Amino acid sequence: MDEVLLRSLTPSVLAILVRRGADFAAAEDAVQDALLEAVRVWPTDPPRDAKGWLITVAWRRFLDAARANTARRRREDLLDQEPAPGPAAAADDTLQLYFLCAHPSLTPSSAVALTLRAVGGLTTRQIARAYLVPEATMAQRISRAKRTVSGVRFDRPGDVATVLRVLYLVFNEGYSGDVDLAAEAIRLTRQLAAAVDHPEVAGLLALMLLHHARRAARTAPDGSLVPLAEQDRGRWDTESIAEGIGILQAALARDRLGEFQAQAAIAALHADAPTAAETDWVQIVEWYDELVRLTDSPVVRLNRAVAVGEADGPRAGLGALAELDASLPRHTAVAAYLHERDGDPATAARLYAEAAHKAPNLAERDHLTRQAARLNARRCR
């Protein structure tokens, strides 16, 4: 069973059902039923046209559900719309589906959560972690979003800003999480940049390219994380870096600064430094100041504290960190790093161990555990 193929076909099949008149919640249920049927049938009887098979089965599942809840005339109208047998037209509806999920009847946060769950393939836990809320809270938000759009005609797509937010979070989960979605997010953002002339779309594409360029160097052969300062910069993708910087410079020249352009500018400064020691941390702090002004995000302030610690010394970084809520994700890990830089290995080792227990994924937990063990071993010599 080709799970990658099923995942790639799901958005297109879902979009086709919505266009044919199915409300979003019913269409999603029908597609999920079709996927389960594919898992059961395909290993012994693979179809010649996988997409066409899924469309036919999903539409019939939707009709079965509709028959139980609608009048005879409505059922007959839906039957007339059943897709003809034969190969389905090759089309990529994923980006269109992102816009449809960003429906005006939903708040931006609900639209993002619904799209990440229904189209992006993220779990409720992953989405909750991205939004810094409990999993139960996010589950309720997604359920409310489904109820809101149930029965709504998807003829008024949402705005670009909401779609950008979804693509950004999908990329982040693909870049650092358990599911590899980063390349797909870049592909869709390229499509959006070709269709929409907006500096923030360009800024997001530049940000993705600059981060993705470092991906090969982020992990060691054993799968462990390699911090930015220790990465082999010879393994960075210079073509992606050059493309990202070129896109960013064109966007910044339009003098309509947004948060994605500011984040991309920070990534560009890291990518442009020949060595970690030559990183322009002063300018990075200035860009973080712009980001704080644009977003007032606690996560941005946390990252700014790290930059301040590099630009002005660890004491200054700890001072900036002291102004933030200690319950922020990765707050303890940042505190450990700054205390180590400040010459306090005992406190740093304790904080690294504490941070490891809070880590959102196995790779990060292992990295923090090794940091604590390294400092404890040094103290025992």
Short mmCIF file of C-alpha atoms in Angstrom, two decimals:
data_model
loop_
_atom_site.label_atom_id
_atom_site.label_comp_id
_atom_site.label_asym_id
_atom_site.label_seq_id
_atom_site.Cartn_x
_atom_site.Cartn_y
_atom_site.Cartn_z
CA MET A 1 0.00 0.00 0.00
CA ASP A 2 1.48 3.30 -1.15
CA GLU A 3 0.66 5.67 1.72
CA VAL A 4 2.51 8.53 0.03
CA LEU A 5 0.27 8.17 -3.04
CA LEU A 6 -2.88 8.17 -0.90
CA ARG A 7 -1.73 11.29 0.97
CA SER A 8 -0.93 13.11 -2.28
CA LEU A 9 -4.33 12.30 -3.82
CA THR A 10 -6.47 13.14 -0.79
CA PRO A 11 -6.62 16.97 -1.22
CA SER A 12 -7.56 16.71 -4.89
CA VAL A 13 -10.32 14.16 -4.25
CA LEU A 14 -11.66 16.25 -1.38
CA ALA A 15 -11.70 19.38 -3.55
CA ILE A 16 -13.60 17.59 -6.32
CA LEU A 17 -16.31 16.41 -3.93
CA VAL A 18 -16.70 19.93 -2.52
CA ARG A 19 -17.00 21.38 -6.02
CA ARG A 20 -19.67 18.82 -6.88
CA GLY A 21 -21.86 20.02 -4.05
CA ALA A 22 -20.80 18.10 -0.95
CA ASP A 23 -20.47 20.13 2.23
CA PHE A 24 -16.97 20.02 3.67
CA ALA A 25 -17.62 17.82 6.71
CA ALA A 26 -19.54 15.21 4.69
CA ALA A 27 -16.92 15.27 1.92
CA GLU A 28 -14.11 14.72 4.41
CA ASP A 29 -15.95 11.74 5.95
CA ALA A 30 -16.54 10.27 2.49
CA VAL A 31 -12.90 10.62 1.50
CA GLN A 32 -11.76 8.99 4.72
CA ASP A 33 -14.13 6.07 4.02
CA ALA A 34 -12.66 5.78 0.52
CA LEU A 35 -9.12 5.74 1.91
CA LEU A 36 -10.03 2.93 4.30
CA GLU A 37 -11.55 0.99 1.41
CA ALA A 38 -8.35 1.55 -0.60
CA VAL A 39 -6.26 0.15 2.25
CA ARG A 40 -8.50 -2.94 2.23
CA VAL A 41 -8.79 -3.49 -1.53
CA TRP A 42 -5.67 -2.19 -3.27
CA PRO A 43 -3.09 -4.69 -1.95
CA THR A 44 -4.87 -7.51 -3.85
CA ASP A 45 -6.70 -5.53 -6.55
CA PRO A 46 -4.83 -2.28 -7.37
CA PRO A 47 -6.76 0.10 -9.66
CA ARG A 48 -5.41 1.30 -13.01
CA ASP A 49 -6.43 4.86 -12.14
CA ALA A 50 -5.96 5.47 -8.41
CA LYS A 51 -7.39 9.00 -8.39
CA GLY A 52 -10.45 8.06 -10.43
CA TRP A 53 -11.07 5.07 -8.15
CA LEU A 54 -10.93 7.25 -5.03
CA ILE A 55 -13.25 9.88 -6.55
CA THR A 56 -15.83 7.26 -7.51
CA VAL A 57 -15.76 5.46 -4.17
CA ALA A 58 -15.76 8.70 -2.13
CA TRP A 59 -18.65 10.12 -4.11
CA ARG A 60 -20.68 6.96 -3.62
CA ARG A 61 -19.95 7.04 0.10
CA PHE A 62 -21.16 10.64 0.17
CA LEU A 63 -24.33 9.65 -1.69
CA ASP A 64 -24.97 6.83 0.75
CA ALA A 65 -24.81 9.32 3.60
CA ALA A 66 -26.94 11.84 1.72
CA ARG A 67 -29.66 9.25 1.03
CA ALA A 68 -30.13 8.76 4.74
CA ASN A 69 -30.69 12.47 5.39
CA THR A 70 -32.16 14.17 2.30
CA ALA A 71 -35.34 14.06 0.25
CA ARG A 72 -35.78 11.99 -2.93
CA ARG A 73 -35.40 14.96 -5.29
CA ARG A 74 -32.10 15.97 -3.76
CA ARG A 75 -30.87 12.38 -4.00
CA GLU A 76 -31.78 12.24 -7.70
CA ASP A 77 -29.96 15.53 -8.35
CA LEU A 78 -26.84 14.20 -6.72
CA LEU A 79 -27.02 10.96 -8.69
CA ASP A 80 -27.05 12.97 -11.91
CA GLN A 81 -23.76 14.53 -10.87
CA GLU A 82 -21.94 11.22 -10.34
CA PRO A 83 -18.64 11.41 -12.21
CA ALA A 84 -18.45 9.38 -15.40
CA PRO A 85 -16.21 6.31 -15.31
CA GLY A 86 -12.76 6.59 -16.85
CA PRO A 87 -9.45 8.29 -16.07
CA ALA A 88 -9.70 11.46 -13.98
CA ALA A 89 -8.18 14.66 -15.31
CA ALA A 90 -4.73 15.40 -13.94
CA ALA A 91 -4.97 18.50 -11.76
CA ASP A 92 -3.52 19.75 -8.51
CA ASP A 93 -6.32 21.17 -6.37
CA THR A 94 -4.37 21.33 -3.12
CA LEU A 95 -3.76 25.08 -3.08
CA GLN A 96 -7.36 25.76 -4.10
CA LEU A 97 -8.50 23.60 -1.20
CA TYR A 98 -6.33 25.65 1.17
CA PHE A 99 -8.21 28.75 0.06
CA LEU A 100 -11.59 27.04 0.36
CA CYS A 101 -10.82 25.96 3.92
CA ALA A 102 -9.91 29.57 4.77
CA HIS A 103 -13.63 30.39 4.42
CA PRO A 104 -14.85 33.87 5.43
CA SER A 105 -17.34 32.31 7.86
CA LEU A 106 -14.41 31.08 9.98
CA THR A 107 -12.05 33.06 12.16
CA PRO A 108 -8.45 32.96 10.87
CA SER A 109 -7.29 30.71 13.72
CA SER A 110 -10.16 28.25 13.13
CA ALA A 111 -9.54 28.25 9.37
CA VAL A 112 -5.87 27.48 9.91
CA ALA A 113 -6.62 24.66 12.34
CA LEU A 114 -9.22 23.10 10.03
CA THR A 115 -6.91 23.25 7.01
CA LEU A 116 -3.96 21.77 8.88
CA ARG A 117 -6.14 18.88 10.05
CA ALA A 118 -8.15 18.20 6.88
CA VAL A 119 -5.66 19.07 4.14
CA GLY A 120 -2.23 19.26 5.74
CA GLY A 121 -2.58 15.87 7.40
CA LEU A 122 -1.36 17.07 10.81
CA THR A 123 -2.70 15.50 13.97
CA THR A 124 -4.67 17.51 16.52
CA ARG A 125 -1.72 17.18 18.91
CA GLN A 126 0.71 18.65 16.35
CA ILE A 127 -1.62 21.59 15.65
CA ALA A 128 -2.14 22.23 19.36
CA ARG A 129 1.62 22.29 19.90
CA ALA A 130 2.04 24.85 17.11
CA TYR A 131 -0.58 27.09 18.73
CA LEU A 132 0.67 26.56 22.30
CA VAL A 133 -2.74 25.33 23.52
CA PRO A 134 -3.91 22.05 25.11
CA GLU A 135 -4.84 19.27 22.70
CA ALA A 136 -8.43 19.19 24.01
CA THR A 137 -8.82 22.92 23.29
CA MET A 138 -7.63 22.46 19.73
CA ALA A 139 -9.92 19.46 19.22
CA GLN A 140 -12.88 21.60 20.23
CA ARG A 141 -11.76 24.41 17.90
CA ILE A 142 -11.53 22.05 14.94
CA SER A 143 -14.94 20.52 15.74
CA ARG A 144 -16.53 23.97 15.91
CA ALA A 145 -14.92 24.88 12.57
CA LYS A 146 -16.38 21.76 10.95
CA ARG A 147 -19.82 22.56 12.33
CA THR A 148 -19.56 26.15 11.10
CA VAL A 149 -18.82 25.17 7.52
CA SER A 150 -21.19 22.20 7.46
CA GLY A 151 -23.70 22.89 4.69
CA VAL A 152 -21.87 26.05 3.55
CA ARG A 153 -21.25 26.47 -0.16
CA PHE A 154 -17.54 26.95 -0.74
CA ASP A 155 -17.91 29.70 -3.33
CA ARG A 156 -16.12 32.42 -1.33
CA PRO A 157 -12.48 31.49 -0.80
CA GLY A 158 -10.56 32.92 2.14
CA ASP A 159 -7.80 35.49 2.12
CA VAL A 160 -4.13 35.13 1.31
CA ALA A 161 -3.00 35.92 4.87
CA THR A 162 -4.79 32.88 6.29
CA VAL A 163 -3.41 30.59 3.58
CA LEU A 164 0.10 31.92 4.26
CA ARG A 165 -0.30 31.12 7.95
CA VAL A 166 -1.33 27.56 7.11
CA LEU A 167 1.59 27.03 4.73
CA TYR A 168 3.99 28.44 7.33
CA LEU A 169 2.79 26.04 10.02
CA VAL A 170 2.78 23.06 7.64
CA PHE A 171 6.38 23.86 6.70
CA ASN A 172 7.42 24.21 10.34
CA GLU A 173 5.90 20.84 11.21
CA GLY A 174 7.53 19.25 8.19
CA TYR A 175 10.88 20.86 9.00
CA SER A 176 11.07 19.94 12.66
CA GLY A 177 8.28 17.47 13.36
CA ASP A 178 7.44 13.83 12.77
CA VAL A 179 5.86 14.20 9.31
CA ASP A 180 7.87 15.38 6.28
CA LEU A 181 5.70 18.15 4.82
CA ALA A 182 8.36 20.78 4.17
CA ALA A 183 8.87 20.06 0.46
CA GLU A 184 5.11 20.07 -0.13
CA ALA A 185 4.76 23.43 1.64
CA ILE A 186 7.53 24.90 -0.54
CA ARG A 187 5.85 23.55 -3.69
CA LEU A 188 2.50 25.11 -2.78
CA THR A 189 4.10 28.41 -1.79
CA ARG A 190 5.84 28.53 -5.18
CA GLN A 191 2.43 28.09 -6.80
CA LEU A 192 1.00 30.86 -4.66
CA ALA A 193 3.91 33.20 -5.44
CA ALA A 194 3.35 32.61 -9.17
CA ALA A 195 -0.34 33.46 -8.82
CA VAL A 196 -0.28 36.30 -6.26
CA ASP A 197 1.99 39.35 -6.44
CA HIS A 198 2.44 40.10 -2.73
CA PRO A 199 5.70 40.76 -0.80
CA GLU A 200 4.65 38.56 2.12
CA VAL A 201 4.08 35.60 -0.20
CA ALA A 202 7.59 36.17 -1.53
CA GLY A 203 8.87 36.59 2.03
CA LEU A 204 7.42 33.24 3.08
CA LEU A 205 8.90 31.48 0.05
CA ALA A 206 12.31 33.02 0.77
CA LEU A 207 12.07 31.96 4.43
CA MET A 208 11.24 28.38 3.48
CA LEU A 209 14.07 28.15 0.96
CA LEU A 210 16.64 29.56 3.39
CA HIS A 211 15.64 27.18 6.18
CA HIS A 212 15.34 24.19 3.87
CA ALA A 213 18.82 24.91 2.48
CA ARG A 214 20.30 23.97 5.87
CA ARG A 215 18.28 20.80 6.31
CA ALA A 216 20.96 18.29 5.29
CA ALA A 217 23.30 19.65 7.96
CA ARG A 218 20.76 19.67 10.79
CA THR A 219 21.23 16.03 11.73
CA ALA A 220 24.25 13.76 12.21
CA PRO A 221 24.48 10.31 10.57
CA ASP A 222 23.02 8.78 13.76
CA GLY A 223 19.97 11.08 13.53
CA SER A 224 20.96 13.38 16.37
CA LEU A 225 20.39 17.13 16.06
CA VAL A 226 23.31 19.38 15.13
CA PRO A 227 22.98 22.95 16.49
CA LEU A 228 23.30 25.76 13.96
CA ALA A 229 26.70 26.87 15.27
CA GLU A 230 28.12 23.35 14.80
CA GLN A 231 26.68 22.59 11.37
CA ASP A 232 28.93 21.83 8.40
CA ARG A 233 28.13 24.85 6.23
CA GLY A 234 29.62 23.08 3.25
CA ARG A 235 26.51 20.88 3.29
CA TRP A 236 24.15 23.84 2.97
CA ASP A 237 22.36 24.15 -0.39
CA THR A 238 23.95 27.27 -1.87
CA GLU A 239 21.54 27.40 -4.82
CA SER A 240 18.53 27.53 -2.50
CA ILE A 241 20.26 30.16 -0.37
CA ALA A 242 20.99 32.32 -3.42
CA GLU A 243 17.41 31.94 -4.66
CA GLY A 244 15.96 32.74 -1.25
CA ILE A 245 18.11 35.84 -0.78
CA GLY A 246 17.23 37.08 -4.28
CA ILE A 247 13.50 36.65 -3.63
CA LEU A 248 13.83 38.37 -0.24
CA GLN A 249 15.74 41.36 -1.61
CA ALA A 250 13.07 41.93 -4.27
CA ALA A 251 10.33 41.75 -1.62
CA LEU A 252 12.09 44.11 0.82
CA ALA A 253 12.62 46.63 -2.00
CA ARG A 254 8.85 47.11 -2.14
CA ASP A 255 8.93 48.63 1.36
CA ARG A 256 5.92 46.71 2.68
CA LEU A 257 7.54 44.82 5.53
CA GLY A 258 5.73 41.88 7.07
CA GLU A 259 6.61 39.18 9.55
CA PHE A 260 7.65 36.58 6.97
CA GLN A 261 10.04 39.01 5.30
CA ALA A 262 11.54 39.86 8.69
CA GLN A 263 11.99 36.17 9.54
CA ALA A 264 13.55 35.58 6.14
CA ALA A 265 15.97 38.45 6.74
CA ILE A 266 17.14 36.74 9.95
CA ALA A 267 17.55 33.44 8.12
CA ALA A 268 19.50 35.23 5.36
CA LEU A 269 21.94 36.69 7.88
CA HIS A 270 22.62 33.19 9.24
CA ALA A 271 23.01 31.79 5.73
CA ASP A 272 25.32 34.61 4.66
CA ALA A 273 27.80 34.14 7.53
CA PRO A 274 30.87 32.10 6.45
CA THR A 275 31.22 30.80 10.02
CA ALA A 276 29.11 30.89 13.17
CA ALA A 277 31.60 33.32 14.74
CA GLU A 278 31.06 35.77 11.87
CA THR A 279 27.28 35.92 12.28
CA ASP A 280 26.01 39.53 12.47
CA TRP A 281 24.11 39.12 15.73
CA VAL A 282 23.63 42.86 16.21
CA GLN A 283 21.69 43.09 12.97
CA ILE A 284 19.76 39.93 13.87
CA VAL A 285 18.64 41.55 17.13
CA GLU A 286 17.46 44.56 15.12
CA TRP A 287 15.37 42.30 12.90
CA TYR A 288 13.93 40.57 15.97
CA ASP A 289 12.95 44.00 17.26
CA GLU A 290 11.03 44.49 14.00
CA LEU A 291 9.39 41.10 14.45
CA VAL A 292 8.33 41.94 18.00
CA ARG A 293 6.79 45.16 16.69
CA LEU A 294 4.93 43.27 13.96
CA THR A 295 3.74 40.26 15.96
CA ASP A 296 4.29 40.76 19.71
CA SER A 297 4.78 36.99 19.75
CA PRO A 298 6.20 35.39 22.92
CA VAL A 299 8.08 32.88 20.75
CA VAL A 300 9.71 35.76 18.85
CA ARG A 301 10.70 37.35 22.16
CA LEU A 302 12.22 34.04 23.27
CA ASN A 303 14.32 33.80 20.10
CA ARG A 304 15.28 37.45 20.53
CA ALA A 305 16.67 36.64 23.99
CA VAL A 306 19.04 34.11 22.39
CA ALA A 307 20.15 36.71 19.84
CA VAL A 308 20.69 39.30 22.58
CA GLY A 309 22.81 36.75 24.45
CA GLU A 310 25.00 36.36 21.37
CA ALA A 311 25.20 40.08 20.56
CA ASP A 312 25.56 41.54 24.06
CA GLY A 313 26.66 38.61 26.19
CA PRO A 314 24.83 35.85 28.11
CA ARG A 315 23.96 38.10 31.05
CA ALA A 316 22.04 40.40 28.73
CA GLY A 317 20.32 37.37 27.19
CA LEU A 318 19.30 36.09 30.62
CA GLY A 319 17.93 39.53 31.42
CA ALA A 320 15.76 39.46 28.31
CA LEU A 321 14.69 35.91 29.13
CA ALA A 322 13.65 36.90 32.67
CA GLU A 323 10.92 39.12 31.19
CA LEU A 324 9.18 36.13 29.57
CA ASP A 325 6.77 33.46 30.85
CA ALA A 326 8.82 30.47 32.01
CA SER A 327 6.13 28.08 30.72
CA LEU A 328 6.92 28.98 27.11
CA PRO A 329 8.05 25.97 25.03
CA ARG A 330 11.87 25.79 24.88
CA HIS A 331 12.21 28.52 27.55
CA THR A 332 14.09 26.10 29.81
CA ALA A 333 16.40 25.01 26.97
CA VAL A 334 17.26 28.63 26.19
CA ALA A 335 17.94 29.30 29.87
CA ALA A 336 20.26 26.26 29.98
CA TYR A 337 22.21 27.47 26.96
CA LEU A 338 22.62 31.01 28.32
CA HIS A 339 23.68 29.76 31.75
CA GLU A 340 26.31 27.54 30.12
CA ARG A 341 27.57 30.52 28.13
CA ASP A 342 27.67 32.51 31.38
CA GLY A 343 30.00 29.97 33.02
CA ASP A 344 27.47 28.18 35.25
CA PRO A 345 27.62 24.51 34.12
CA ALA A 346 25.82 23.14 37.18
CA THR A 347 22.71 25.23 36.58
CA ALA A 348 22.94 24.62 32.84
CA ALA A 349 23.11 20.81 33.28
CA ARG A 350 20.07 20.84 35.56
CA LEU A 351 18.11 22.99 33.12
CA TYR A 352 19.11 20.87 30.11
CA ALA A 353 17.80 17.77 31.90
CA GLU A 354 14.59 19.59 32.80
CA ALA A 355 14.18 20.82 29.23
CA ALA A 356 14.63 17.27 27.90
CA HIS A 357 11.53 16.14 29.79
CA LYS A 358 9.53 18.91 28.08
CA ALA A 359 10.90 18.38 24.56
CA PRO A 360 8.22 18.10 21.82
CA ASN A 361 9.96 15.32 19.88
CA LEU A 362 12.45 12.51 20.37
CA ALA A 363 15.34 14.12 18.47
CA GLU A 364 15.20 17.26 20.58
CA ARG A 365 14.86 15.30 23.80
CA ASP A 366 17.93 13.21 22.97
CA HIS A 367 19.92 16.33 22.09
CA LEU A 368 19.09 18.04 25.39
CA THR A 369 19.80 14.87 27.35
CA ARG A 370 23.24 14.65 25.75
CA GLN A 371 23.92 18.29 26.60
CA ALA A 372 23.12 17.63 30.25
CA ALA A 373 25.29 14.48 30.27
CA ARG A 374 28.18 16.35 28.64
CA LEU A 375 28.21 19.03 31.34
CA ASN A 376 27.78 16.54 34.18
CA ALA A 377 30.68 14.46 32.86
CA ARG A 378 32.87 17.53 32.65
CA ARG A 379 32.08 18.45 36.27
CA CYS A 380 33.00 14.93 37.47
CA ARG A 381 36.53 15.03 35.99
#
